[in-house]
Coordinates of C-alpha atoms in Angstrom, one line a residue:
X209 CA 3.8 7.7 55.8
X210 CA 1.3 5.0 56.6
X211 CA -2.2 5.9 57.3
X212 CA -3.9 5.3 60.7
X213 CA -7.1 3.3 60.9
X214 CA -9.0 6.5 61.6
X215 CA -7.6 8.3 58.6
X216 CA -8.3 5.6 56.0
X217 CA -12.2 6.3 55.8
X218 CA -11.4 10.0 55.7
X219 CA -9.0 9.5 52.8
X220 CA -11.3 7.1 50.9
X221 CA -14.2 9.7 51.1
X222 CA -11.9 12.4 49.9
X223 CA -10.7 10.5 46.9
X224 CA -14.2 9.4 46.0
X225 CA -15.4 13.1 46.2
X226 CA -12.5 14.3 44.1
X227 CA -13.3 11.7 41.3
X228 CA -16.9 12.8 41.3
X229 CA -16.1 16.5 41.2
X230 CA -13.6 15.8 38.3
X231 CA -16.2 13.9 36.3
X232 CA -18.7 16.8 36.9
X233 CA -16.2 19.5 35.7
X234 CA -15.2 17.5 32.6
X235 CA -18.8 17.0 31.8
X236 CA -19.5 20.7 32.2
X237 CA -16.5 21.7 30.0
X238 CA -16.9 19.2 27.2
X239 CA -20.6 18.4 26.8
X240 CA -22.1 21.7 25.9
X241 CA -24.7 21.8 23.1
X242 CA -23.4 23.0 19.8
X243 CA -23.8 22.9 16.0
X244 CA -23.9 19.7 14.1
X245 CA -21.0 18.8 11.9
X246 CA -21.9 15.2 10.7
X247 CA -24.9 13.0 11.2
X248 CA -24.8 11.8 14.8
X249 CA -22.0 14.2 15.9
X250 CA -22.4 17.5 17.7
X251 CA -19.7 20.2 17.7
X252 CA -19.1 22.1 20.9
X253 CA -18.6 25.9 21.1
X254 CA -15.0 26.8 20.9
X255 CA -13.4 27.2 24.4
X256 CA -10.0 27.4 25.6
X257 CA -8.8 23.9 26.7
X258 CA -6.1 25.5 28.9
X259 CA -8.6 27.6 30.8
X260 CA -10.9 24.6 31.2
X261 CA -8.2 22.4 32.7
X262 CA -6.9 25.2 34.9
X263 CA -10.3 25.8 36.4
X264 CA -10.7 22.0 36.9
X265 CA -7.3 21.8 38.6
X266 CA -8.0 24.8 40.8
X267 CA -11.4 23.4 42.0
X268 CA -9.9 20.0 42.6
X269 CA -7.1 21.5 44.6
X270 CA -9.5 23.6 46.6
X271 CA -11.7 20.7 47.4
X272 CA -8.7 18.5 48.5
X273 CA -7.4 21.3 50.7
X274 CA -10.7 21.8 52.5
X275 CA -11.1 18.2 53.3
X276 CA -7.5 17.7 54.5
X277 CA -7.9 20.8 56.9
X278 CA -10.9 19.8 58.8
X279 CA -12.7 16.7 59.7
X280 CA -16.0 18.4 60.3
X281 CA -16.4 18.8 56.6
X282 CA -16.7 15.0 56.3
X283 CA -20.4 15.2 56.8
X284 CA -20.9 18.0 54.4
X285 CA -18.8 16.1 51.9
X286 CA -21.1 13.2 52.2
X287 CA -24.0 15.5 51.5
X288 CA -22.2 16.9 48.6
X289 CA -21.4 13.4 47.5
X290 CA -25.0 12.4 47.5
X291 CA -25.9 15.7 45.7
X292 CA -23.3 15.1 43.0
X293 CA -24.4 11.5 42.7
X294 CA -27.9 12.7 42.2
X295 CA -26.8 15.3 39.6
X296 CA -24.6 13.0 37.5
X297 CA -27.4 11.0 36.0
X298 CA -29.2 14.2 34.9
X299 CA -26.0 15.2 33.1
X300 CA -25.8 11.8 31.4
X301 CA -29.5 12.1 30.3
X302 CA -28.6 13.8 27.0
X303 CA -30.5 13.4 23.7
X304 CA -29.7 10.2 21.7
X305 CA -27.6 12.1 19.2
X306 CA -25.5 13.6 22.0
X307 CA -24.7 10.2 23.4
X308 CA -23.0 9.3 20.1
X309 CA -20.3 11.9 20.8
X310 CA -17.2 9.8 21.0
X311 CA -14.8 12.3 22.6
X312 CA -13.6 15.9 22.6
X313 CA -10.6 14.9 20.5
X314 CA -12.8 13.5 17.7
X315 CA -14.8 16.8 17.5
X316 CA -11.7 18.9 17.5
X317 CA -10.2 16.7 14.7
X318 CA -13.4 17.2 12.6
X319 CA -13.4 20.9 13.1
X320 CA -9.7 21.5 12.3
X321 CA -9.5 18.9 9.6
X322 CA -9.4 21.5 6.8
X323 CA -6.8 23.4 8.6
X324 CA -4.3 20.6 8.7
X325 CA -1.4 21.1 6.3
X326 CA -1.0 18.6 3.5
X327 CA 1.6 15.9 3.8
X328 CA 4.8 16.8 2.2
X329 CA 6.2 14.2 -0.4
X330 CA 9.6 14.9 1.3
X331 CA 8.4 13.8 4.7
X332 CA 10.6 11.0 6.1
X333 CA 9.1 7.6 6.5
X334 CA 10.2 4.5 8.3
X335 CA 11.9 1.5 6.6
X336 CA 8.8 -0.6 7.2
X337 CA 6.6 1.9 5.4
X338 CA 9.1 2.2 2.5
X339 CA 9.0 -1.6 2.0
X340 CA 5.3 -1.7 1.7
X341 CA 5.2 1.0 -1.0
X342 CA 4.6 -0.6 -4.4
X343 CA 5.6 1.7 -7.2
X344 CA 4.7 1.2 -10.8
X345 CA 7.6 1.1 -13.2
X346 CA 8.3 4.5 -14.9
X347 CA 6.8 5.1 -18.4
X348 CA 9.6 5.1 -20.9
X349 CA 10.0 8.5 -22.7
X350 CA 10.7 6.6 -25.9
X351 CA 10.5 3.0 -27.1
X352 CA 10.7 0.8 -30.1
X353 CA 7.8 -1.3 -29.1
X354 CA 4.3 -0.8 -27.8
X355 CA 4.8 -3.6 -25.2
X356 CA 6.3 -1.0 -22.8
X357 CA 3.1 1.0 -22.8
X358 CA 0.5 -1.7 -22.6
X359 CA 0.5 -1.8 -18.7
X360 CA -0.1 2.0 -18.7
X361 CA -2.7 2.3 -21.5
X362 CA -6.2 1.1 -21.2
X363 CA -6.7 1.6 -25.0
X364 CA -3.8 -0.8 -25.8
X365 CA -5.1 -3.3 -23.3
X366 CA -8.5 -3.4 -24.8
X367 CA -7.2 -3.6 -28.4
X368 CA -5.2 -6.6 -27.4
X369 CA -8.3 -8.2 -26.0
X370 CA -9.9 -7.6 -29.3
X371 CA -7.1 -9.6 -31.0
X372 CA -5.2 -6.6 -32.5
X373 CA -1.5 -7.6 -33.2
X374 CA 0.4 -4.6 -31.8
X375 CA 3.7 -6.1 -33.0
X376 CA 2.6 -5.3 -36.6
X377 CA 1.3 -1.9 -35.9
X378 CA 4.4 -0.8 -34.0
X379 CA 6.4 -1.1 -37.2
X380 CA 4.6 2.0 -38.4
X381 CA 5.7 4.8 -36.1
X382 CA 2.8 7.2 -37.0
X383 CA 0.3 4.6 -36.3
X384 CA 1.8 3.5 -33.0
X385 CA 2.0 7.1 -31.8
X386 CA -1.6 7.6 -32.8
X387 CA -2.8 4.7 -30.7
X388 CA -1.0 6.1 -27.7
X389 CA -2.9 9.3 -28.0
X390 CA -6.3 7.8 -28.5
X391 CA -8.9 7.3 -25.8
X392 CA -10.8 4.1 -26.0
X393 CA -14.2 5.5 -24.9
X394 CA -14.0 8.7 -27.0
X395 CA -12.1 7.6 -30.1
X396 CA -12.3 3.9 -30.6
X397 CA -15.6 2.7 -29.1
X398 CA -17.7 4.5 -31.7
X399 CA -15.5 3.2 -34.5
X400 CA -16.0 -0.4 -33.3
X401 CA -19.7 0.0 -33.2
X402 CA -19.7 1.4 -36.7
X403 CA -17.7 -1.5 -38.0
X404 CA -20.1 -4.0 -36.4
X405 CA -22.9 -2.1 -38.0
X406 CA -21.2 -2.5 -41.4
X407 CA -20.9 -6.2 -41.0
X408 CA -17.6 -7.0 -39.3
X409 CA -18.1 -9.7 -36.7
X410 CA -16.5 -9.6 -33.2
X411 CA -14.0 -12.3 -34.0
X412 CA -13.0 -10.4 -37.1
X413 CA -12.3 -6.9 -35.5
X414 CA -8.8 -7.8 -34.4
X415 CA -7.6 -8.9 -37.8
X416 CA -9.3 -6.0 -39.5
X417 CA -7.8 -3.4 -37.3
X418 CA -4.4 -5.0 -37.5
X419 CA -4.4 -4.5 -41.2
X420 CA -6.3 -1.2 -41.4
X421 CA -5.0 0.6 -38.2
X422 CA -5.1 3.8 -40.4
X423 CA -8.9 3.8 -40.0
X424 CA -8.6 5.5 -36.6
X425 CA -7.3 8.6 -38.3
X426 CA -10.5 8.8 -40.5
X427 CA -13.4 10.9 -39.6
X428 CA -16.4 8.7 -38.6
X429 CA -18.9 10.8 -40.6
X430 CA -16.8 10.4 -43.8
X431 CA -16.8 6.7 -43.3
X432 CA -20.6 6.7 -43.0
X433 CA -20.8 8.8 -46.2
X434 CA -18.8 6.2 -48.2
X435 CA -20.9 3.3 -47.0
X436 CA -24.0 5.3 -48.0
X437 CA -22.5 5.8 -51.4
X438 CA -21.9 2.2 -52.0
X439 CA -25.5 1.4 -50.9
X440 CA -26.8 4.1 -53.4
X441 CA -25.0 2.2 -56.1
X442 CA -27.3 -0.8 -55.4
X443 CA -24.7 -2.7 -53.4
X444 CA -26.5 -4.7 -50.8
X445 CA -25.5 -4.5 -47.1
X446 CA -24.1 -8.0 -47.4
X447 CA -22.1 -6.9 -50.4
X448 CA -20.6 -4.0 -48.5
X449 CA -19.7 -6.2 -45.5
X450 CA -18.1 -8.8 -47.8
X451 CA -16.1 -6.0 -49.6
X452 CA -15.0 -4.4 -46.4
X453 CA -13.8 -7.8 -45.0
X454 CA -11.9 -8.7 -48.1
X455 CA -10.4 -5.2 -48.7
X456 CA -10.0 -3.6 -45.2
X457 CA -8.7 -0.3 -46.8
X458 CA -11.9 0.2 -48.9
X459 CA -13.5 2.6 -46.6
X460 CA -10.3 4.7 -46.4
X461 CA -10.9 6.0 -49.9
X462 CA -13.0 8.9 -50.7
X463 CA -16.3 8.8 -52.6
X464 CA -14.7 10.4 -55.6
X465 CA -12.1 7.7 -55.9
X466 CA -14.5 4.9 -55.4
X467 CA -16.8 6.5 -58.1
X468 CA -13.8 6.8 -60.5
X469 CA -12.8 3.2 -60.1
X470 CA -16.2 1.9 -60.7
X471 CA -16.5 4.0 -63.8
X472 CA -13.0 2.9 -65.0
X473 CA -13.9 -0.9 -65.0
X474 CA -17.3 -0.3 -66.6
X475 CA -15.8 1.7 -69.4
X476 CA -12.5 -0.1 -69.9
X477 CA -14.0 -3.6 -69.9
X478 CA -17.3 -2.5 -71.4
X479 CA -19.3 -4.2 -68.7
X480 CA -22.9 -3.6 -67.6
X481 CA -23.6 -2.0 -64.3
X482 CA -24.6 -5.4 -62.8
X483 CA -21.5 -7.2 -64.1
X484 CA -19.3 -4.3 -62.8
X485 CA -20.9 -4.5 -59.4
X486 CA -20.5 -8.3 -59.3
X487 CA -16.9 -8.0 -60.4
X488 CA -15.8 -5.7 -57.6
X489 CA -17.8 -7.6 -55.0
X490 CA -15.8 -10.8 -55.9
X491 CA -12.6 -8.8 -55.9
X492 CA -12.9 -5.6 -54.0
X493 CA -9.2 -4.8 -54.1
X494 CA -9.8 -3.8 -57.7
X495 CA -11.1 -0.6 -56.0
X496 CA -8.1 -0.2 -53.6
X497 CA -5.1 -1.5 -55.5
X498 CA -3.1 0.2 -58.3
X499 CA -4.6 0.2 -61.8
X500 CA -1.2 -0.4 -63.5
X501 CA -1.3 -4.2 -63.3
X502 CA -4.9 -4.1 -64.7
X503 CA -3.9 -2.0 -67.7
X504 CA -0.9 -4.1 -68.3
X505 CA -2.7 -7.4 -68.2
X506 CA -5.4 -6.1 -70.6
X507 CA -2.7 -5.4 -73.2
X508 CA -1.1 -8.8 -72.7
X509 CA -4.4 -10.5 -73.3
X510 CA -5.1 -8.6 -76.5
X511 CA -1.6 -8.2 -77.9
X512 CA 0.6 -11.1 -76.7
X513 CA -2.0 -13.9 -76.1
X514 CA -4.4 -13.1 -78.9
X515 CA -7.7 -13.0 -77.1
X516 CA -10.6 -11.0 -78.5
X517 CA -12.4 -8.3 -76.4
X518 CA -15.5 -10.4 -75.7
X519 CA -13.3 -13.4 -74.7
X520 CA -11.4 -11.3 -72.3
X521 CA -14.8 -10.1 -70.8
X522 CA -15.9 -13.7 -70.3
X523 CA -12.7 -14.8 -68.7
X524 CA -12.4 -11.9 -66.1
X525 CA -16.0 -12.2 -65.1
X526 CA -15.3 -15.9 -64.4
X527 CA -11.9 -15.4 -62.8
X528 CA -11.5 -11.7 -61.7
X529 CA -8.0 -12.4 -60.4
X530 CA -6.9 -12.6 -64.1
X531 CA -6.8 -8.8 -64.0
X532 CA -4.2 -8.7 -61.3
X533 CA -2.1 -11.8 -62.1
X534 CA 1.6 -11.6 -62.4
X535 CA 2.5 -10.9 -66.0
X536 CA 5.5 -13.4 -66.2
X537 CA 3.5 -16.2 -64.7
X538 CA 0.5 -15.5 -67.0
X539 CA 2.6 -15.7 -70.2
X540 CA 4.5 -18.8 -69.1
X541 CA 1.3 -20.7 -68.2
X542 CA -0.4 -19.7 -71.4
X543 CA 2.6 -20.7 -73.5
X544 CA 2.6 -24.2 -71.9
X545 CA -1.2 -24.8 -72.2
X546 CA -1.6 -23.3 -75.7
X547 CA 1.7 -24.1 -77.4
X548 CA 2.9 -27.3 -75.6
X549 CA -0.5 -28.9 -74.9
X550 CA -2.1 -27.5 -78.1
X551 CA -5.2 -26.3 -76.4
X552 CA -7.0 -23.7 -78.6
X553 CA -8.3 -20.3 -77.5
X554 CA -11.9 -21.1 -77.4
X555 CA -11.3 -24.0 -74.9
X556 CA -9.1 -21.7 -72.7
X557 CA -12.0 -19.2 -72.8
X558 CA -14.5 -21.7 -71.5
X559 CA -12.0 -22.9 -68.8
X560 CA -10.0 -19.8 -67.8
X561 CA -8.9 -21.5 -64.6
X562 CA -5.7 -22.3 -66.3
X563 CA -4.3 -19.0 -65.0
X564 CA -4.6 -20.4 -61.4
X565 CA -2.8 -23.6 -62.1
X566 CA 0.9 -24.5 -61.9
X567 CA 2.1 -26.7 -64.6
X568 CA 5.3 -28.7 -64.5
X569 CA 6.9 -30.7 -67.3

């Protein structure tokens, strides 16, 4: 029903008063001082939101009924209107921290955050959310190549950056499984620092670890003891670095084995300590390889080729590889040089490089 001209001002005052009373009631219910949860936020005392809104609705209804029943209350409503208007600014004059309170819903969320149940992995999601999910490929339970694990292993990724050839290591199942169990920071980092201290350069670490991947199974303290042993035998630090670069498996052998090898060459070849040390520095695989070829070649030089002991000493100190040369190639080359070219023994002793040459008729 349309309002008359006399009822419009009455209705307007009633609506204005109702909005002011509602604001006052809401401020009274929701902006009470309380304990601080976070910096700049204040938690209100726990009250029943249902009771608060019931009281607010009741008072609003009561106010509206009074103004609809009598026109005489218009003047008192104007007084109340001015009173409420004067009270509202005082309610808004809260401390600076209280003014930062965003809403009652935010405080309720902060208080009951711990009480919220965790999201279930079986909770249904929309198709749009499902499309946005980027899942990593599953880790294969078994594989014949380390390539399938590189994306999931920080250790393998850093070894690749160092230049390690994983395709060669994966041919050895035990070594590949060992790398998958190692942690770069705990198990590999200290080993790399040790190798750099020994004398392996950064650009040599990849090739070294590709050949001697078994060094990761060695105890770091034992490796340090072996280096200390070599230094105690008057090998310089540069000598040790050169030996380790040429024979990557050198440090994998125990101190007892290294000592036995040095003693064997010194005794078998009747060399001095200095010459024995120079011999293994130039050909460190004498300490890591098999002794059978060495023993066999010593017999060939004495019995088949007819060299004297001192002549053998001179030749092997000049060309250490003569100790590990292939027996068949050695005899064929000597036969051509001595019997076909008629070069005597004493000339061959002065120029033992004949064993490194290939001769064709």
